[in-house]
Coordinates of C-alpha atoms in Angstrom, one line a residue:
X15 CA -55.3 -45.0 46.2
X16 CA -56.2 -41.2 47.5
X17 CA -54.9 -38.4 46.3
X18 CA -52.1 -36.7 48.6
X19 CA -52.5 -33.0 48.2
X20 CA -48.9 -31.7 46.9
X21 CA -48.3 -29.0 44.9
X22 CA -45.9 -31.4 42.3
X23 CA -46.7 -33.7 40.1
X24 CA -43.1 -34.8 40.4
X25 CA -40.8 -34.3 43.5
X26 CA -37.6 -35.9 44.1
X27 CA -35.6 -35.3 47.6
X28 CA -31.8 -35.9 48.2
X29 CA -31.3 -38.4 45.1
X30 CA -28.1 -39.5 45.4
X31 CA -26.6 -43.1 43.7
X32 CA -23.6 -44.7 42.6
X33 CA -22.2 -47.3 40.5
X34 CA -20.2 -50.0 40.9
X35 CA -16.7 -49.0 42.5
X36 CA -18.3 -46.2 44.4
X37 CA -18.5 -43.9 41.7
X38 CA -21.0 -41.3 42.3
X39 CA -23.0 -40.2 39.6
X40 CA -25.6 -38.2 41.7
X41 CA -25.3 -36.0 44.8
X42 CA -28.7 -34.8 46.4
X43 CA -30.6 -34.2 43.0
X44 CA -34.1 -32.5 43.8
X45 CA -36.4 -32.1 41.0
X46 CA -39.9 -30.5 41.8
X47 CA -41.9 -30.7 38.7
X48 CA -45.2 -28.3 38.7
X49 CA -48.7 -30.0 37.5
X50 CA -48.8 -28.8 33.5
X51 CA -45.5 -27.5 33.0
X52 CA -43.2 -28.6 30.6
X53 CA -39.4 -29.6 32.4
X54 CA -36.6 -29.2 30.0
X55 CA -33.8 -31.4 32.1
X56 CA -30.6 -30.3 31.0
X57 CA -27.1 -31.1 30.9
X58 CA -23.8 -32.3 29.4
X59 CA -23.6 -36.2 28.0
X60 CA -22.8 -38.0 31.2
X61 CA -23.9 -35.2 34.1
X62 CA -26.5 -37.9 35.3
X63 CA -29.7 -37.1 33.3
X64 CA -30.5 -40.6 32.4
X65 CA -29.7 -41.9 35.9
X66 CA -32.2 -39.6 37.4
X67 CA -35.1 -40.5 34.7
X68 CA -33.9 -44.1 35.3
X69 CA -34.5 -44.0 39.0
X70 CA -38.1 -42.1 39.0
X71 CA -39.1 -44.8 36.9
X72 CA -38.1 -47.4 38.7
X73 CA -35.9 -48.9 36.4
X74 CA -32.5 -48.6 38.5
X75 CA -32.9 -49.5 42.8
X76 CA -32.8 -46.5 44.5
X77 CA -29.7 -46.0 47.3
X78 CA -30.8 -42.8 48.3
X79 CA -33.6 -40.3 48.5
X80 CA -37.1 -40.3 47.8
X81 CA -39.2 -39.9 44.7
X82 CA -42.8 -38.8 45.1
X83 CA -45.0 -38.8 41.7
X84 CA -48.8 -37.5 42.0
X85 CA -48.1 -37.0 46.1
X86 CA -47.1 -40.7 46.6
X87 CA -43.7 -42.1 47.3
X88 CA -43.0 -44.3 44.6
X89 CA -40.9 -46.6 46.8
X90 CA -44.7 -47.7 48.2
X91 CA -47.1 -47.2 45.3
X92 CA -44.9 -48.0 42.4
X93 CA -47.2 -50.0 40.1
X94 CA -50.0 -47.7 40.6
X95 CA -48.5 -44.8 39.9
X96 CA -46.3 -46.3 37.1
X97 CA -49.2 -46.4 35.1
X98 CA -50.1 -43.0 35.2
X99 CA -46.5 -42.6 33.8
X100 CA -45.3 -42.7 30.2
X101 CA -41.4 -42.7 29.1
X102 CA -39.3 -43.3 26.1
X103 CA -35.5 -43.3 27.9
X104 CA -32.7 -44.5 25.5
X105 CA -33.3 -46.5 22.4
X106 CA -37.5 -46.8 21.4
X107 CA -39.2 -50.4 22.1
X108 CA -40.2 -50.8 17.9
X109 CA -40.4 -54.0 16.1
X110 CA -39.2 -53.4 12.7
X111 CA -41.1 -55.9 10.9
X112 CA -44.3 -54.7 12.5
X113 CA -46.6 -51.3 11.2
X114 CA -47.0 -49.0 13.3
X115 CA -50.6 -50.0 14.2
X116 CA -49.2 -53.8 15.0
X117 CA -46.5 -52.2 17.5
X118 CA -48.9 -50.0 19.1
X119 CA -51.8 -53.3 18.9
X120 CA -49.2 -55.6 20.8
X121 CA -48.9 -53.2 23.7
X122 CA -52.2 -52.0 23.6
X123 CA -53.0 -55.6 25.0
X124 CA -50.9 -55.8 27.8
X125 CA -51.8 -52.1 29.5
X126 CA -55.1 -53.1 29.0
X127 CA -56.4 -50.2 27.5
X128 CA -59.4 -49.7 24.7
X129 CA -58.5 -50.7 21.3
X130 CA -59.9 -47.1 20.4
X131 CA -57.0 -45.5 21.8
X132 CA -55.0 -47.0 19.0
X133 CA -56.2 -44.8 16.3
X134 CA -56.1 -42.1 18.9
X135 CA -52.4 -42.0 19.8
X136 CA -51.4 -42.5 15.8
X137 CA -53.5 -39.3 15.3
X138 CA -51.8 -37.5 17.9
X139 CA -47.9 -37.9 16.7
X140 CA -49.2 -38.1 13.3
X141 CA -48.5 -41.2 11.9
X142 CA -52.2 -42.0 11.4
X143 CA -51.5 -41.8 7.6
X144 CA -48.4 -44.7 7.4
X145 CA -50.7 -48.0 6.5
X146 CA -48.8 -51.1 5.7
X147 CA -45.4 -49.3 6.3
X148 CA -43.4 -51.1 8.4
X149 CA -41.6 -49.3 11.2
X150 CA -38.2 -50.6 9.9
X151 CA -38.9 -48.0 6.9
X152 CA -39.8 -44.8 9.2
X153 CA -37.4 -41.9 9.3
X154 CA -35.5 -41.0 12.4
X155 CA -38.4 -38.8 12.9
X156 CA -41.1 -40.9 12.4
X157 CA -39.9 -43.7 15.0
X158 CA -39.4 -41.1 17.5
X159 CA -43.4 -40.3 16.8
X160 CA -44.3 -43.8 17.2
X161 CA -41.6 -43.9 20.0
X162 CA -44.1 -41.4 21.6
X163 CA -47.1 -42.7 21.0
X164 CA -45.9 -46.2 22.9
X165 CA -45.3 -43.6 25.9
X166 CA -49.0 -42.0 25.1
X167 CA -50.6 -45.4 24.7
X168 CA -52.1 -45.8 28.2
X169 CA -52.7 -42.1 28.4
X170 CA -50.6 -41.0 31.0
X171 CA -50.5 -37.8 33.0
X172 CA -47.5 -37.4 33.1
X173 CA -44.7 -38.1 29.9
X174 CA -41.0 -38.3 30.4
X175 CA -39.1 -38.3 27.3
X176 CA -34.9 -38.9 27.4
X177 CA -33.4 -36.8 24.0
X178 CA -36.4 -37.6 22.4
X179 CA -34.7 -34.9 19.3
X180 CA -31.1 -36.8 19.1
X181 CA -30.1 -37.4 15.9
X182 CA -32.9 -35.8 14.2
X183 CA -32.3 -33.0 11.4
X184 CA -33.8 -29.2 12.1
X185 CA -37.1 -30.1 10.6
X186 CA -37.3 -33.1 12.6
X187 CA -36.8 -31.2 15.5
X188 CA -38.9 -28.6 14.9
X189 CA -42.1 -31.1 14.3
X190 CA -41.3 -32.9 17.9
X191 CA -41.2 -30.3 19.7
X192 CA -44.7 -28.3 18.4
X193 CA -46.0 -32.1 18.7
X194 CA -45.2 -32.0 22.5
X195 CA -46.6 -28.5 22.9
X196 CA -50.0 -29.7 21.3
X197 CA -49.9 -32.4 23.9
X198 CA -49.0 -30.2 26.4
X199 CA -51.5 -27.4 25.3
X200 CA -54.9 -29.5 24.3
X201 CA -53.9 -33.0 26.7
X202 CA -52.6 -31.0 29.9
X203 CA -49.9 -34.0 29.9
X204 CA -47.2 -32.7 32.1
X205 CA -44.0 -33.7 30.8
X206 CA -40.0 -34.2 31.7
X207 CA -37.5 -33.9 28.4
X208 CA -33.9 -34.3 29.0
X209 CA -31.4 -32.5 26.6
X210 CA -27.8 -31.6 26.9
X211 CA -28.1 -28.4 24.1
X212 CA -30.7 -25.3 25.9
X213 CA -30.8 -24.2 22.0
X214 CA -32.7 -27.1 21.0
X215 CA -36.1 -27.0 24.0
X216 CA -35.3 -23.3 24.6
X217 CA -39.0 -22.6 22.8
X218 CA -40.6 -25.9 23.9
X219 CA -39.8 -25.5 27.8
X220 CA -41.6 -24.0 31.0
X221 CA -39.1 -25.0 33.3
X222 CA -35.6 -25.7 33.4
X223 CA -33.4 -27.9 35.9
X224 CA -29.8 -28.0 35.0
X225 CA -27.3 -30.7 36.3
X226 CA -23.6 -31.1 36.5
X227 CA -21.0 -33.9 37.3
X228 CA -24.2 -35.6 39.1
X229 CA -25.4 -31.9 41.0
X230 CA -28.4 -30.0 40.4
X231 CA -27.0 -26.3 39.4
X232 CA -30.4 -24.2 38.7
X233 CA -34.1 -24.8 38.8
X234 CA -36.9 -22.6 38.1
X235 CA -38.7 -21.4 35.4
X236 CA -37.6 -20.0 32.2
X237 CA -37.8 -16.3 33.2
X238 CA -35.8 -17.6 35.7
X239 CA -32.8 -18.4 33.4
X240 CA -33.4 -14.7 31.6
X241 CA -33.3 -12.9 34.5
X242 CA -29.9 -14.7 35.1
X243 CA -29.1 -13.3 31.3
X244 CA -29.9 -10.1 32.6
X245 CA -27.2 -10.5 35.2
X246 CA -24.8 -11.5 32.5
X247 CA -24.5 -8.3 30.7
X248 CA -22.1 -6.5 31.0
X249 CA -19.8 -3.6 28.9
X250 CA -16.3 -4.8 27.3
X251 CA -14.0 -2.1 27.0
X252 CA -10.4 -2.0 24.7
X253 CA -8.0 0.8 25.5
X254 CA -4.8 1.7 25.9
X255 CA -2.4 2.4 27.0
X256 CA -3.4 -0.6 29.3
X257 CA -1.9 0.4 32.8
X258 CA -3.3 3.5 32.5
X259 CA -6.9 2.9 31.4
X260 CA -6.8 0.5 34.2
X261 CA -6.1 3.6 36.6
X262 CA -8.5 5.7 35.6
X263 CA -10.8 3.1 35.3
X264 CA -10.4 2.6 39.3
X265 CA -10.2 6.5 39.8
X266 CA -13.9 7.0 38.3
X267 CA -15.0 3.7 40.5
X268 CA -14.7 0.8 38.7
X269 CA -13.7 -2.5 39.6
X270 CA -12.6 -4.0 36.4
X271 CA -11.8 -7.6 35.7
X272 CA -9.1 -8.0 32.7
X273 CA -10.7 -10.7 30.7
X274 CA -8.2 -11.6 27.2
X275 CA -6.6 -8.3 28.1
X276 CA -9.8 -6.8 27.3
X277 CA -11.6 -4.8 30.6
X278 CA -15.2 -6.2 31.9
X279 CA -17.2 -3.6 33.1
X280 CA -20.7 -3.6 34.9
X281 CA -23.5 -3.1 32.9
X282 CA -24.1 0.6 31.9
X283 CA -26.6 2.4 29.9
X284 CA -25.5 3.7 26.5
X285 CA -25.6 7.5 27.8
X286 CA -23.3 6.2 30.2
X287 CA -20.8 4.7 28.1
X288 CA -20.8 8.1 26.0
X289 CA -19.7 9.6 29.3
X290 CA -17.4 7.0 30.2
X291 CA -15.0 7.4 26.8
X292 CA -15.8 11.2 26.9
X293 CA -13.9 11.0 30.5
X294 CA -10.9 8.2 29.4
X295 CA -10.0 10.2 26.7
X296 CA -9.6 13.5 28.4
X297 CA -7.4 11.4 30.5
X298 CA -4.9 10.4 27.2
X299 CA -6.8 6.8 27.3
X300 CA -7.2 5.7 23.8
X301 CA -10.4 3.9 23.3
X302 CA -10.1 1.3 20.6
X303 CA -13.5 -0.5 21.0
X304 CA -16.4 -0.6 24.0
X305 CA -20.0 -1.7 24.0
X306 CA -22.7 -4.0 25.8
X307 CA -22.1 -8.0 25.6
X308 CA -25.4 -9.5 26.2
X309 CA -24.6 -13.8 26.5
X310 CA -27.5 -15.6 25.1
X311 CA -29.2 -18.5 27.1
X312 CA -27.3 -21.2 24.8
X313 CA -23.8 -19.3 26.6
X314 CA -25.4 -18.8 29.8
X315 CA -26.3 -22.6 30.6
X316 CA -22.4 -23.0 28.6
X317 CA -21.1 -21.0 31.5
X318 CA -22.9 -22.6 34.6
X319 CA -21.8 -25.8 33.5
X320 CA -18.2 -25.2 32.8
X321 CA -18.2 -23.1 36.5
X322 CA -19.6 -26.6 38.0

């Protein structure tokens, strides 16, 4: 099969489905997903995350839409490009009864691959050290690894991983997600992680896609979502009295929105805001508090979801 020239590994166009009784769970999602880049997909618990990951691998029938992964369209080339795809969505595939080796051994056999790459996967989410240990006795954290290394098994180019941190504690958390930059880093594995908490990939991701109530909200890069930060600050101001701050407020050119009877200024340098209160209090304004509010990313993807 050819390569098609595209500059995504991973495009989606107009993906839009529904569940029994008409209910819509996605409206015109489309992802673009650059060669090397790491995706953080993000969004509250039911905004459609898993439905989309569900659908690009061919696990739920597509209604409508198209999916393209490595320039082909799925719908046409599904097993071929399939198995340039690995995944861990929902609950891991691990027998407990097995070692890690014996899961990874039982797999190994139906992609096919070289019993070499065996050793090499354990080494890579390193659980090359667990022995006789039989999965059912693996932390949290350690059957997300092996989870993992199912996914890296048949080395894929491309890794899609659905809250592949859920549940685990801060180290946990911490060791998954410098794990997946090493693969990212020395493999060149492009990979998709879902999340619904921006504080928890914020350091791990390239790219960000954020969905709502089934709707795509932002996409772009991670500068991206900063610069929108940048747009966020702004200067909160307590006076009074408050009719008359209000006044003088408009009088010097401001266009102030009363936020929790507080004012909400645009943003303004400090010298500014020495110049500001210099000018309401010759005016008989009392100034009880002002400064800069700068919303970090955590309250910024907080905001675009509660405005969807």
């Amino acid at each position: 099969m050819p390569e098609e020239t595209s500059n995504y590994i991973l495009e989606t166009s107009g993906l839009s489905h529904s569940f029994g009784g008409g209910v819509r769970v996605l409206e015109d999602v489309s992802l673009t997903v650059e060669a090397g880049s790491i995706y953080g997909f993000l969004g509250p618990n039911g905004a459609g995350k898993t439905t989309t990951l569900r659908l690009i691998l061919g696990l739920l029938k597509g209604q409508e839409g198209s999916i393209r992964i490595f320039g082909h369209e799925l719908e046409k080339h599904r097993i071929e490009t399939l198995r340039r795809v690995g995944s861990m969505i929902e609950s891991p595939s691990i027998y407990s009864h097995l070692t890690a080796r014996e899961n990874l051994a039982l797999l190994q056999r139906i992609h096919r691959c070289p019993a070499a790459r065996i050793d090499e996967v354990l080494a890579l989410v390193g659980l090359s050290g667990t022995g006789k240990k039989k999965a059912g006795q693996f932390s949290l954290g350690m059957k997300q690894r092996l989870a993992i290394a199912v996914a890296l098994l048949a080395d894929p180019q491309l890794l899609i991983l659905d809250e592949p941190t859920n549940g685990l504690d801060p180290n946990g958390i911490i060791e998954i997600r410098e794990m997946l930059k090493a693969l990212n880093r020395d493999r060149g594995i492009t990979i998709l992680i879902s999340s619904h908490l921006l504080s928890e990939i914020e350091r791990l991701v390239t790219h960000i896609g954020i969905i709502n109530k089934g709707n795509l909200i932002f996409q772009g890069t991670l500068d991206d979502l900063k610069t929108q930060q940048q747009r966020s600050i702004h200067v909160r101001l307590e006076a009074s009295p408050h009719e008359l701050a209000g006044a003088v407020l408009s009088e010097l050119g401001f266009d102030p929105e009363v936020r929790d009877g507080h004012f909400i200024l645009r943003a303004m340098t400090k010298p500014e805001i020495a110049e500001l209160t210099r000018k309401l209090v010759a005016a008989q304004v009392d100034v009880h508090a002002i400064g800069i509010v700068r919303s970090d990313l955590e309250q910024i993807f907080i905001d675009m979801v509660s405005e969807g």
